[in-house]
Structures are given as structure tokens and as C-alpha cells.
């Protein structure tokens, strides 16, 4: 049984969290992450037989040896001296400071408390559930991801001050992807650098984009975090990445000799960074006016705001064709004084290729909205030519694309993809993105202020009311057909009529006033009129045909996936194909469709794909055993039936036992009907003098007893009749229940026994056609439904808004008012 | 337990009646259904109506639900005596056919049997064929009862308290047929029932029409603002280009503050102190005359709160952005406001102009945990306004007249509601007779 990704993560998290006690999450994480690290390297490199393992595990210092220490009174000391120390001694890249002190009574407790805590911790990682040795999906790097998952959770937990070491992976991915590197333009010599690398996740995302082992270098101020980064590199199979500790601004570690200039900052092909936001202490330990690395020649950033200091460091670290991406708070776009001067120089230099505004509240520990500055030294001159329309900075305001996740916001798959696509293709998207000409930025009106709302208006167009129509009736054609030239421009429903021109004519007819229209169908039949219209059917067919084409192409791809396959490559391939397929679809947003696939992947398909990659196309039912939580048998395992994750029972039943299923459903309907008759009978006669009044409880025994009592009693004939009716129904009910139970058990057995009979092709059909693709087809159908729903909603809204003109309403109020007065007079009231 | 001392004598059931019984006027009698005219009868609901409990939850399957199908009426869909279905709570025609017994017929009364008691409505011809939901029951009046009259009785507070005292169900009251059947109902002749119900229906229709009229007038106000405040439509006699002005050049912008809440002496003085709740409580009304909380002059001195003279625009600028009011008395505000004291602009005009700037104001916002407009951004906020102060005033007056008109209608509606209440109390008890 392969490890289910989602289960692996959450089980580690849950067990560790339970053990934490009073310790601060930010300290406890070091212990947990170390355990994960040692487990991983033990599994992967302990029996390494190749030449020069990336990590050397000395004899006696593996996870197996740790298990031996469980329960020993000096366990903490032994871990320090017998496991960690030999590891550090044998591996030049690891330092003692990377690891937490396992003999620290302040954190882990005294004596027995410490022994218990550490022993349980080891036991968690020893659990067969977490047996990584069998995990073959190396390419997908389950462990590296688990490591990130834990860091993310710890970041969430740690709160404000300590959350800064972690950049959400969605944001890291955008950074890596807008740099424009890939397997085609990278080699092992390609270099990437992160001057404030934290745990190194940003660098790893860049490496993942490159798709090969490029050279990674990073510097991190915090000792423990630098240690984390080193372990993270090893876990992600980049044991040669170079992570150094120190303050990047005051004491940069990556330098090289540059002829007569002496020692200068080393320069790289790619630089990424998520520096601390508005660092107040950035200038500690350096003299900005006389910087040996000439970083501040455009100006010295304000003492209390370090954002530009880091940005300038990044720019200095790029080689002559280097590309960079830096996450900074929005303030860098508009703040004045010294920063305005630097910003002006930056724009003039042409190094700034783009600005991407992100939603607020994405980062741990702060709610402020951030943006990504994309830098590119290549072709810099072309970006800052006055008078050239093609010269400028590409801006995206993506502040509105996110989903709420707890108390944070998170970017969805579609948001990431939309940002990256738009940026790479430099698309002009109203209310979202455009290329802003250099002259517009340099204009006196803007004066190099880059605040995104100045250039991209993201506000929704206002819904305009029409006075004439409110007084005379009729729906303004402006609202139906749109008025792009109006002030303000009105989009109307023009996009729909482009695809469904005949529907426009079917839904509306001319009003006697020019410029206004009336609804040609009844308000309640708008939806039906849309759904039944030929053009809508055609639109629907177009969309479904697109899906079917995609399905045909990708069924093959999905069925060809097999043992040792790469799930991430698979989802990338079919996802991109889906996105491309639906770009052609009218009225549908291809990113919405894509999101359905990605959601389904995260929920279900991903686990299936990992299972297939690990075990092949094998579907076997397994017993579900659950530990008894209470009672005499507490701790024992209870059999709760069987389950199969890859092909759950309903799919087997639907394909092979539809007849039995239908029978069962029929019986169930019958049972429901009988049950409701019974309840109705009970309700009807449960009053004070009803037929059931004499019974303590309405059940089989009581009713039988009562029937015996009143047998032959003429006064109780009515009661007896009801009770007999009840008995008959009750009998039918229990008979049905029995039948259902039997049939259900038979069906359960049939389904269970079907699994061994399944051929590989059967399994593929069940998983790919019945399960995966059917779920996606439903999602596409829902999107189509949404199109008709949105259109119906707006048409109805407009029709209702102008249905009754004001004079009619006023008249009606007067009429009714007079009638009420009449009633009041009849009631004998008089008034002056 | 023994001993007579401990035993409590059972209170005579007549006790309440004998002590609290008011004098019954001539021509009236005391009944289970209250004091009613002697020629009215009291009947059990079961004698004048039949019942059917809604279908079992299990009778409806997830797959039966469709959008825009046959509406299912559950208690949540009965609002003020009206059946108001939702598009999502509806089932396919096929599924509805299988539940034929539970479909509504003209003049049935649907009554909620769970949760709030007294939610009931009469089935009109347009509702015929809809489905009684699991949480509802159908009451079918016989010829002895006029449906609309019965509906009024069933939603009256007297009946609701009777139902509540006799119903089963602990967390949620659950109404059953037996309870309903036993309810005492006052019964004039069907003719009189009809007359009473018609009078009340007419008031309801008037109320509904007033609602629509008010909604229409609000839409019109919005349309008028969109025209007049943007200069797209000019009032007669005015011309000349409008000009863009920085907000700080036409009004003085003052913020607010909060005195230390731990110093009691700063609080409950005589200076009104406005918080965003005061503004939201206005529900869009223009004038703010008083505030919920007050500070003392010591509190004023100790904090950054400032006195805002009457006639300024009080505007929220933190979390809730751009809600405005005009203060009728001098007051202070907390720091969630930026207040505009008109210097060279008509105050009422500026008020109306600011109310349509919400979207633009939100664009100005920065702030970490919540949105907030900074003083600097607001200073430079540009507004397009007519140079001519008379034009500003003319626009403000036009909009104020619309507001006054809407307000008058609002009051009329409130008055009509009260009138309906009075009519119900008189007519349903027969204290005033329509025959």
C-alpha cells in the first residue's frame, strides 16, 4: 500500500502537534523536521552503494540506531552524541548549529518526561504508515513536499514575528515561472541565488522550473533557518546547494574577485528574493554612503525602510543578462522621498520588466498586500525609450484572484496560471493587466509613481439606472446590448449576443420608445427560453465537443500512466491541454474549467495517481480496521467492512450490478412509503383520545398486548381497527427491512468478489472513464449551467427593475389607499 | 416523602379564570379562543379543516433536486404569509408526480411544522402543484372556513403561544396533526370571515405596493444621482465645464481619536463621540443628530479626537469605507473616520457627491489588517464639481427633495403597518364587526 500524500502529511502533523506540550511551535518544529530529515536520509542513503553518496551516514547514526535509544534514560544525550555529531563530522555541509539540542530539559522536559517525549516522537516516525523505503515516486519528492507542508503549518502556528521565514509555495511558483527559465535554456552551470533564502523553498522552486540540477546559492541571516535550508536542499535532492549564514546586506558571503574592482558581489543568471518587509534595521553594520559593493549608487534607502536596500542588492547580483523577481510590499511602488528617487532611476534603467500586484493577506505573519517586481537586465534599454509605444513596464493587478483559507487568503491554481500566462504573453486584459508605456509613467501626472490603481482600474462597472425607463417602462437597450462608447462605458450583455444573436431577438422585442425594449417572453420562462433556444444548444454542443476532444486525447494519456509514472508530469500535461482546449470556448472562462480539474486532482485524482505510480493498476479491497475508542474492547481493532480507494464500491456496483442496485432502490422506496404511512398513522391517532393514547410506547409488543386486551370489546372497535392497521404496516416494514439488509449484504459480497476478476483494462476503464472523466464532465456541465443561470439572472433583474413604471405604482397605491379607507369607514372610524 | 405539610394542593383549574377574568361586555362571551361575540362559534381546527404532514425526508433524494423545477415549500419559504420559493429548493416534475399527495392545491394553507411557529400562507392559483416540503404541513379548510381568514388566525400570536405550549420537540418545536386538530378557532359565518379577510388583504396589498413604490423611488434616486452628480445632465440655467478639485482644497479634513478607555473620567461626558456603528445604524439616512457614546472634555483633551462643527460630513475610512452622514450637532469621532468640513463647497452637495465615491475610495485604501484610507491619499482625492455654488446648491436641493419624498413614503408605510396591526386586533376578535 503506497503512502497517500494527504494522509502522510496530516498524520505527521497531527501526531507531532499532540506531543508538543507547552513548547512554542517555532522551536518544536526543529525537532520534528530533524526527525523527518534523519528518517529520509536513512531510507535513501544508508545502504547507498553508488559512488560518493551526497550524504554520508556513518555507522550507528541512522534512524534504525535511534530506535534502539527509545526508552533509555540518556536518550537525549545519546541522540546528540551518537547520531547528530557523527553526521556533522562526516558531512562537511552540515554544521552542529543546524540541529536542535535533544538534551535540552527546558524544552523537552526533565528525566522521564524527556525520555517519554523523545521515545514517542521516534515511534511516530517508526510507524509502518510512514515507511518511506517503499516510496518509489522519487521524482515527485513526497518527502520534500511533506517537509514543506510541515513548515507551512508551523509558519501558520508561529504567528507574527516568526512567520517570515516562509513564502507560500503558490507565490514562490509565480516568481519562478515569470523568470522564464526552463529545461531548454538552462544547463548545470546556470546559477540561481536568493540573498534572503529562509528555508530555501524559493530557490527550490526555481530549480524545479529549470528541471535539472542547476547551481543554487543562498544566504540566510538566522542560524537555525539556514540549517533548515540545508536540510531542505538535501531532502529535495539538491545536496550540493550552497547555503551560507550571515547578514546579506552587511556581510554578503557570495563574492568574487573582479580585476581592479577588487572583491565584488558574485553575479548570477537568476536571482529571487522575499526579503523581510520594510526592515527597520537593514543598515546595521554597513555604511551605505561608502558601500564597497556600490549597491546604493542610485540613492540610499530611508533608514527605517529596507525594501529598496534588498532590491538594490538583488540588482547588483544580476549578471549582464540576469533576470530577477523580488517580493516587496506595495509601498515600494508609491512611497516618496529617497525611495521616489531610486524608483525613478530604476524605471529609467529599464531593468524593471514588470510589476505584479498580489492579493492582501497571503503571507504568514502579515496582512499587507505585496507585489512582485520582475527584473531583467537583458533588453533593458528597450524598456525606457521616451516616445516609443512598445517601451514600458508590464503591469498586472491580480489583487482580486484568491480564495479564503482560514484567516488567510490563498492563490488558486487558476490564479497562478492566469498571472503567469498573462505575464509571459504580455496580454492586454481589461481591469487586469496591460503594458504601460514608459511615457505614461514618466508623465508629470504620474512622475514615476508605480501604484497599480493609477494604471489599471479594477473596479466593476457601475450598474446604471435609467430615469426614462423608470417613468415610462421598457428595458434600456444600453443594458441589453452594452454601450462601449458611453460615459461610463456599459458592457451590457453584448458578449452573450455575439455567440447567441438569435436569442437576443427571441428574448426581447421593441418597445414603442426607441432605445428601449420589452421582454418578449414571460418573466418565469426566461430560463426555459434560453435553454430551449437552438443557439444555446449549439453553444452547449460546442463546449461539450471541446471536452470530448480533450477526453479522447487524454483518455489514452491517462490509461498509459503506469508504475513509476510521474504524477506531477501527468497533471501538468492534461491540465495544459485542457486550458488550451477551452481557450476557444465562447462564454466560458478556461481558467474556471482548469480550476475544476485542479480541485479534483487535489481532492481525489492525485492520491489515485500516486497509488498507481507505486503499485500499478491494482484495485484490491482492504479491510477497514478501526481502533475501539472506549468500552471493554478499548484498543482492540474492530472490522468496519472493506473499502477500495482507487475504485470505491459504487463504481463497481454501477458497472456490474446495476440490476441488483435497481432492485435495492425499489425496495428502499417501498420502505420509505410504508414508514411514512406508519408515522402518519401514529400522528393522526396520537392525540389525547386517539387510538394510541392507552399505550406507553408505540411498539410491536405494546400494540399486540393492547389488541389482546380489547379483543371483542365493541366500544374499542375503532381503536382495534387502527391498531391492526398499524400492525400490518409494521410487519411489512420489518419484512422490507430484512429483505433490504439481505440484498445489501449480497450486493456487498458480489462487489467485493468482483475485484479479483477485474483485468487491468477493466480497472483502467473504471478509474479513468467511470471515475475521473465522469467527475470532470459533471464539472463542465455545471459551468454551462452557470452561463445560462447568469444570463437568466441578469435578464430577470432588468425586466423586474423596469416592469412597472412609477406613475402606475403611484396610481395603484392611491387606489389601494382608497380601498383601505373604505374598510376603515366600514369599521366606524371617521377622520377629518 | 410523607406529611401533609409537604403536599401542595392542586390549584383549581378555574383559578386563573376566576381571578383574572375581566368583565365581559354585553353581547360577548368568554371562550377558549378568547372573548368573542356571542353569535360567533368556537370550533376545533380539526372540525373545519383536514391535514396532511409533508413527505418524509427520505422520500426526496438528492438526485430529485433541480434548479427551476417544482418549488418545494419549507418553513423558510413562507414569509409574511406569502409563499416565496427559491430556485435551488425545487425538484423535477417526475419526482413531484411520485409525491402527488403532497402537492399544493388552490386555497390550501401551508404551515411550517418546525422551528418558528405560525408561519403559514394560502396557496394561490399560481402556486398550485408546488410541493409541501418535509418541514411543512398542509391544512385543507372545509367549506366552513374561509382560507384567508383561517390563515390570519393561524399566524396570530394567540395561536402561536397555544401551539408552543402544547407542541412536542425539545431543541426545535415540532408541530403535529393532533396539536393542530385541537386548536380552538373562532368562527363567524363564512360571509363575515370573507369580509374580514378581504379588509386585511387590501391593507397587505397596499403595504406591498408601498414597498414597490419606495424601491422604485430609491432606484430613481440612484439614477438621478448618476446623472446630476457627474454633470451628465445639467439643471436648467447652468453651464460651464466642471472642474477637478482636490478634496483638501474644498474641505478641511479632520480625523478622530479614542480617549483611554481605562480612564473613566474621559467617558460619559457631554460631547457626542461617533463610531462606525452610529453611521451604519442610520441605514442610509442623511442626518446624524446624536451618538451612542459620549466623552468628557478631559477625554477630548487627552486624545486626538477633535470637535467637528455641525454640518460637516462624517465619513468612515477604516474597514467600512465611505459611509457618510451630515452631523446636526457638534461632535467628535473615533479614528475610523475622516471628517470633511466644507470650506468652499456646498455641504449637502459634497455629502451627495461623497456617497457615490465608495468604489473610488476603496481604490485609495492601504492598510494591513483592514482597509484604511490615509490622510494623504484623501487630501489628493480629486472630485469633479461645478464651479458655480448655485449649481451645487440646486443639485443638492433636487436630491434632498427626493430624499424627503422617500422619507415621507417610509413613514406612510410604517403608519400603514401600525394600522394593519390595529385592524387585526379589532377584526379578528370581533370587537369591531364588519356586518
JSON list of N, CA, C and O in Angstrom, two decimals, chain B residues 379-408:
[
{"chain": "B", "resi": 379, "resn": "UNK", "atom": "N", "xyz": [-6.44, 63.71, 0.93]},
{"chain": "B", "resi": 379, "resn": "UNK", "atom": "CA", "xyz": [-6.15, 65.11, 0.58]},
{"chain": "B", "resi": 379, "resn": "UNK", "atom": "C", "xyz": [-6.12, 65.28, -0.93]},
{"chain": "B", "resi": 379, "resn": "UNK", "atom": "O", "xyz": [-6.66, 66.22, -1.48]},
{"chain": "B", "resi": 380, "resn": "UNK", "atom": "N", "xyz": [-5.46, 64.34, -1.59]},
{"chain": "B", "resi": 380, "resn": "UNK", "atom": "CA", "xyz": [-5.26, 64.47, -3.03]},
{"chain": "B", "resi": 380, "resn": "UNK", "atom": "C", "xyz": [-6.39, 63.87, -3.84]},
{"chain": "B", "resi": 380, "resn": "UNK", "atom": "O", "xyz": [-6.31, 63.83, -5.06]},
{"chain": "B", "resi": 381, "resn": "UNK", "atom": "N", "xyz": [-7.43, 63.38, -3.17]},
{"chain": "B", "resi": 381, "resn": "UNK", "atom": "CA", "xyz": [-8.57, 62.75, -3.87]},
{"chain": "B", "resi": 381, "resn": "UNK", "atom": "C", "xyz": [-9.26, 63.79, -4.73]},
{"chain": "B", "resi": 381, "resn": "UNK", "atom": "O", "xyz": [-9.69, 64.83, -4.24]},
{"chain": "B", "resi": 382, "resn": "UNK", "atom": "N", "xyz": [-9.37, 63.52, -6.03]},
{"chain": "B", "resi": 382, "resn": "UNK", "atom": "CA", "xyz": [-9.91, 64.54, -6.93]},
{"chain": "B", "resi": 382, "resn": "UNK", "atom": "C", "xyz": [-11.41, 64.35, -7.15]},
{"chain": "B", "resi": 382, "resn": "UNK", "atom": "O", "xyz": [-11.89, 63.24, -7.33]},
{"chain": "B", "resi": 383, "resn": "UNK", "atom": "N", "xyz": [-12.13, 65.48, -7.14]},
{"chain": "B", "resi": 383, "resn": "UNK", "atom": "CA", "xyz": [-13.57, 65.45, -7.38]},
{"chain": "B", "resi": 383, "resn": "UNK", "atom": "C", "xyz": [-13.89, 66.42, -8.50]},
{"chain": "B", "resi": 383, "resn": "UNK", "atom": "O", "xyz": [-13.33, 67.52, -8.55]},
{"chain": "B", "resi": 384, "resn": "UNK", "atom": "N", "xyz": [-14.80, 66.01, -9.38]},
{"chain": "B", "resi": 384, "resn": "UNK", "atom": "CA", "xyz": [-15.23, 66.89, -10.45]},
{"chain": "B", "resi": 384, "resn": "UNK", "atom": "C", "xyz": [-16.47, 67.62, -9.95]},
{"chain": "B", "resi": 384, "resn": "UNK", "atom": "O", "xyz": [-17.49, 66.98, -9.66]},
{"chain": "B", "resi": 385, "resn": "UNK", "atom": "N", "xyz": [-16.40, 68.96, -9.84]},
{"chain": "B", "resi": 385, "resn": "UNK", "atom": "CA", "xyz": [-17.55, 69.69, -9.30]},
{"chain": "B", "resi": 385, "resn": "UNK", "atom": "C", "xyz": [-17.82, 70.95, -10.13]},
{"chain": "B", "resi": 385, "resn": "UNK", "atom": "O", "xyz": [-16.93, 71.45, -10.81]},
{"chain": "B", "resi": 386, "resn": "UNK", "atom": "N", "xyz": [-19.05, 71.43, -10.07]},
{"chain": "B", "resi": 386, "resn": "UNK", "atom": "CA", "xyz": [-19.34, 72.69, -10.76]},
{"chain": "B", "resi": 386, "resn": "UNK", "atom": "C", "xyz": [-18.72, 73.84, -9.96]},
{"chain": "B", "resi": 386, "resn": "UNK", "atom": "O", "xyz": [-18.74, 73.83, -8.73]},
{"chain": "B", "resi": 387, "resn": "UNK", "atom": "N", "xyz": [-18.20, 74.81, -10.68]},
{"chain": "B", "resi": 387, "resn": "UNK", "atom": "CA", "xyz": [-17.58, 75.96, -10.01]},
{"chain": "B", "resi": 387, "resn": "UNK", "atom": "C", "xyz": [-18.64, 76.82, -9.32]},
{"chain": "B", "resi": 387, "resn": "UNK", "atom": "O", "xyz": [-18.40, 77.41, -8.28]},
{"chain": "B", "resi": 388, "resn": "UNK", "atom": "N", "xyz": [-19.82, 76.88, -9.96]},
{"chain": "B", "resi": 388, "resn": "UNK", "atom": "CA", "xyz": [-20.90, 77.74, -9.52]},
{"chain": "B", "resi": 388, "resn": "UNK", "atom": "C", "xyz": [-21.55, 77.16, -8.26]},
{"chain": "B", "resi": 388, "resn": "UNK", "atom": "O", "xyz": [-22.12, 76.08, -8.30]},
{"chain": "B", "resi": 389, "resn": "UNK", "atom": "N", "xyz": [-21.47, 77.89, -7.17]},
{"chain": "B", "resi": 389, "resn": "UNK", "atom": "CA", "xyz": [-22.04, 77.38, -5.92]},
{"chain": "B", "resi": 389, "resn": "UNK", "atom": "C", "xyz": [-23.55, 77.23, -6.01]},
{"chain": "B", "resi": 389, "resn": "UNK", "atom": "O", "xyz": [-24.15, 76.38, -5.35]},
{"chain": "B", "resi": 390, "resn": "UNK", "atom": "N", "xyz": [-24.18, 78.08, -6.84]},
{"chain": "B", "resi": 390, "resn": "UNK", "atom": "CA", "xyz": [-25.62, 77.96, -7.01]},
{"chain": "B", "resi": 390, "resn": "UNK", "atom": "C", "xyz": [-25.99, 76.62, -7.65]},
{"chain": "B", "resi": 390, "resn": "UNK", "atom": "O", "xyz": [-27.00, 76.01, -7.31]},
{"chain": "B", "resi": 391, "resn": "UNK", "atom": "N", "xyz": [-25.15, 76.20, -8.59]},
{"chain": "B", "resi": 391, "resn": "UNK", "atom": "CA", "xyz": [-25.44, 74.91, -9.21]},
{"chain": "B", "resi": 391, "resn": "UNK", "atom": "C", "xyz": [-25.30, 73.78, -8.18]},
{"chain": "B", "resi": 391, "resn": "UNK", "atom": "O", "xyz": [-26.11, 72.87, -8.14]},
{"chain": "B", "resi": 392, "resn": "UNK", "atom": "N", "xyz": [-24.26, 73.89, -7.37]},
{"chain": "B", "resi": 392, "resn": "UNK", "atom": "CA", "xyz": [-24.09, 72.88, -6.31]},
{"chain": "B", "resi": 392, "resn": "UNK", "atom": "C", "xyz": [-25.34, 72.82, -5.44]},
{"chain": "B", "resi": 392, "resn": "UNK", "atom": "O", "xyz": [-25.87, 71.74, -5.13]},
{"chain": "B", "resi": 393, "resn": "UNK", "atom": "N", "xyz": [-25.81, 74.00, -5.09]},
{"chain": "B", "resi": 393, "resn": "UNK", "atom": "CA", "xyz": [-26.96, 74.04, -4.20]},
{"chain": "B", "resi": 393, "resn": "UNK", "atom": "C", "xyz": [-28.21, 73.49, -4.89]},
{"chain": "B", "resi": 393, "resn": "UNK", "atom": "O", "xyz": [-28.99, 72.74, -4.30]},
{"chain": "B", "resi": 394, "resn": "UNK", "atom": "N", "xyz": [-28.38, 73.84, -6.17]},
{"chain": "B", "resi": 394, "resn": "UNK", "atom": "CA", "xyz": [-29.55, 73.37, -6.90]},
{"chain": "B", "resi": 394, "resn": "UNK", "atom": "C", "xyz": [-29.56, 71.84, -6.97]},
{"chain": "B", "resi": 394, "resn": "UNK", "atom": "O", "xyz": [-30.60, 71.20, -6.77]},
{"chain": "B", "resi": 395, "resn": "UNK", "atom": "N", "xyz": [-28.40, 71.26, -7.22]},
{"chain": "B", "resi": 395, "resn": "UNK", "atom": "CA", "xyz": [-28.30, 69.80, -7.28]},
{"chain": "B", "resi": 395, "resn": "UNK", "atom": "C", "xyz": [-28.63, 69.19, -5.91]},
{"chain": "B", "resi": 395, "resn": "UNK", "atom": "O", "xyz": [-29.41, 68.26, -5.79]},
{"chain": "B", "resi": 396, "resn": "UNK", "atom": "N", "xyz": [-28.04, 69.80, -4.87]},
{"chain": "B", "resi": 396, "resn": "UNK", "atom": "CA", "xyz": [-28.29, 69.29, -3.52]},
{"chain": "B", "resi": 396, "resn": "UNK", "atom": "C", "xyz": [-29.77, 69.37, -3.18]},
{"chain": "B", "resi": 396, "resn": "UNK", "atom": "O", "xyz": [-30.34, 68.45, -2.58]},
{"chain": "B", "resi": 397, "resn": "UNK", "atom": "N", "xyz": [-30.41, 70.45, -3.59]},
{"chain": "B", "resi": 397, "resn": "UNK", "atom": "CA", "xyz": [-31.83, 70.59, -3.28]},
{"chain": "B", "resi": 397, "resn": "UNK", "atom": "C", "xyz": [-32.68, 69.56, -4.01]},
{"chain": "B", "resi": 397, "resn": "UNK", "atom": "O", "xyz": [-33.60, 68.96, -3.44]},
{"chain": "B", "resi": 398, "resn": "UNK", "atom": "N", "xyz": [-32.34, 69.34, -5.28]},
{"chain": "B", "resi": 398, "resn": "UNK", "atom": "CA", "xyz": [-33.09, 68.33, -6.04]},
{"chain": "B", "resi": 398, "resn": "UNK", "atom": "C", "xyz": [-33.00, 66.98, -5.35]},
{"chain": "B", "resi": 398, "resn": "UNK", "atom": "O", "xyz": [-34.00, 66.28, -5.15]},
{"chain": "B", "resi": 399, "resn": "UNK", "atom": "N", "xyz": [-31.78, 66.60, -4.95]},
{"chain": "B", "resi": 399, "resn": "UNK", "atom": "CA", "xyz": [-31.60, 65.30, -4.31]},
{"chain": "B", "resi": 399, "resn": "UNK", "atom": "C", "xyz": [-32.24, 65.26, -2.92]},
{"chain": "B", "resi": 399, "resn": "UNK", "atom": "O", "xyz": [-32.81, 64.24, -2.52]},
{"chain": "B", "resi": 400, "resn": "UNK", "atom": "N", "xyz": [-32.18, 66.39, -2.22]},
{"chain": "B", "resi": 400, "resn": "UNK", "atom": "CA", "xyz": [-32.80, 66.43, -0.89]},
{"chain": "B", "resi": 400, "resn": "UNK", "atom": "C", "xyz": [-34.30, 66.23, -1.00]},
{"chain": "B", "resi": 400, "resn": "UNK", "atom": "O", "xyz": [-34.92, 65.55, -0.17]},
{"chain": "B", "resi": 401, "resn": "UNK", "atom": "N", "xyz": [-34.91, 66.84, -2.05]},
{"chain": "B", "resi": 401, "resn": "UNK", "atom": "CA", "xyz": [-36.34, 66.67, -2.23]},
{"chain": "B", "resi": 401, "resn": "UNK", "atom": "C", "xyz": [-36.69, 65.21, -2.47]},
{"chain": "B", "resi": 401, "resn": "UNK", "atom": "O", "xyz": [-37.68, 64.70, -1.96]},
{"chain": "B", "resi": 402, "resn": "UNK", "atom": "N", "xyz": [-35.86, 64.54, -3.26]},
{"chain": "B", "resi": 402, "resn": "UNK", "atom": "CA", "xyz": [-36.11, 63.11, -3.49]},
{"chain": "B", "resi": 402, "resn": "UNK", "atom": "C", "xyz": [-36.02, 62.37, -2.16]},
{"chain": "B", "resi": 402, "resn": "UNK", "atom": "O", "xyz": [-36.86, 61.53, -1.84]},
{"chain": "B", "resi": 403, "resn": "UNK", "atom": "N", "xyz": [-35.01, 62.70, -1.36]},
{"chain": "B", "resi": 403, "resn": "UNK", "atom": "CA", "xyz": [-34.86, 62.05, -0.07]},
{"chain": "B", "resi": 403, "resn": "UNK", "atom": "C", "xyz": [-36.08, 62.29, 0.82]},
{"chain": "B", "resi": 403, "resn": "UNK", "atom": "O", "xyz": [-36.56, 61.37, 1.48]},
{"chain": "B", "resi": 404, "resn": "UNK", "atom": "N", "xyz": [-36.54, 63.54, 0.83]},
{"chain": "B", "resi": 404, "resn": "UNK", "atom": "CA", "xyz": [-37.70, 63.84, 1.67]},
{"chain": "B", "resi": 404, "resn": "UNK", "atom": "C", "xyz": [-38.93, 63.07, 1.21]},
{"chain": "B", "resi": 404, "resn": "UNK", "atom": "O", "xyz": [-39.72, 62.57, 2.01]},
{"chain": "B", "resi": 405, "resn": "UNK", "atom": "N", "xyz": [-39.07, 62.95, -0.11]},
{"chain": "B", "resi": 405, "resn": "UNK", "atom": "CA", "xyz": [-40.19, 62.20, -0.67]},
{"chain": "B", "resi": 405, "resn": "UNK", "atom": "C", "xyz": [-40.13, 60.75, -0.21]},
{"chain": "B", "resi": 405, "resn": "UNK", "atom": "O", "xyz": [-41.12, 60.17, 0.25]},
{"chain": "B", "resi": 406, "resn": "UNK", "atom": "N", "xyz": [-38.94, 60.16, -0.29]},
{"chain": "B", "resi": 406, "resn": "UNK", "atom": "CA", "xyz": [-38.79, 58.76, 0.12]},
{"chain": "B", "resi": 406, "resn": "UNK", "atom": "C", "xyz": [-39.07, 58.61, 1.62]},
{"chain": "B", "resi": 406, "resn": "UNK", "atom": "O", "xyz": [-39.73, 57.68, 2.06]},
{"chain": "B", "resi": 407, "resn": "UNK", "atom": "N", "xyz": [-38.58, 59.60, 2.36]},
{"chain": "B", "resi": 407, "resn": "UNK", "atom": "CA", "xyz": [-38.78, 59.53, 3.81]},
{"chain": "B", "resi": 407, "resn": "UNK", "atom": "C", "xyz": [-40.28, 59.59, 4.16]},
{"chain": "B", "resi": 407, "resn": "UNK", "atom": "O", "xyz": [-40.76, 58.84, 5.01]},
{"chain": "B", "resi": 408, "resn": "UNK", "atom": "N", "xyz": [-41.00, 60.47, 3.45]},
{"chain": "B", "resi": 408, "resn": "UNK", "atom": "CA", "xyz": [-42.43, 60.58, 3.70]},
{"chain": "B", "resi": 408, "resn": "UNK", "atom": "C", "xyz": [-43.12, 59.25, 3.40]},
{"chain": "B", "resi": 408, "resn": "UNK", "atom": "O", "xyz": [-43.99, 58.79, 4.15]}
]
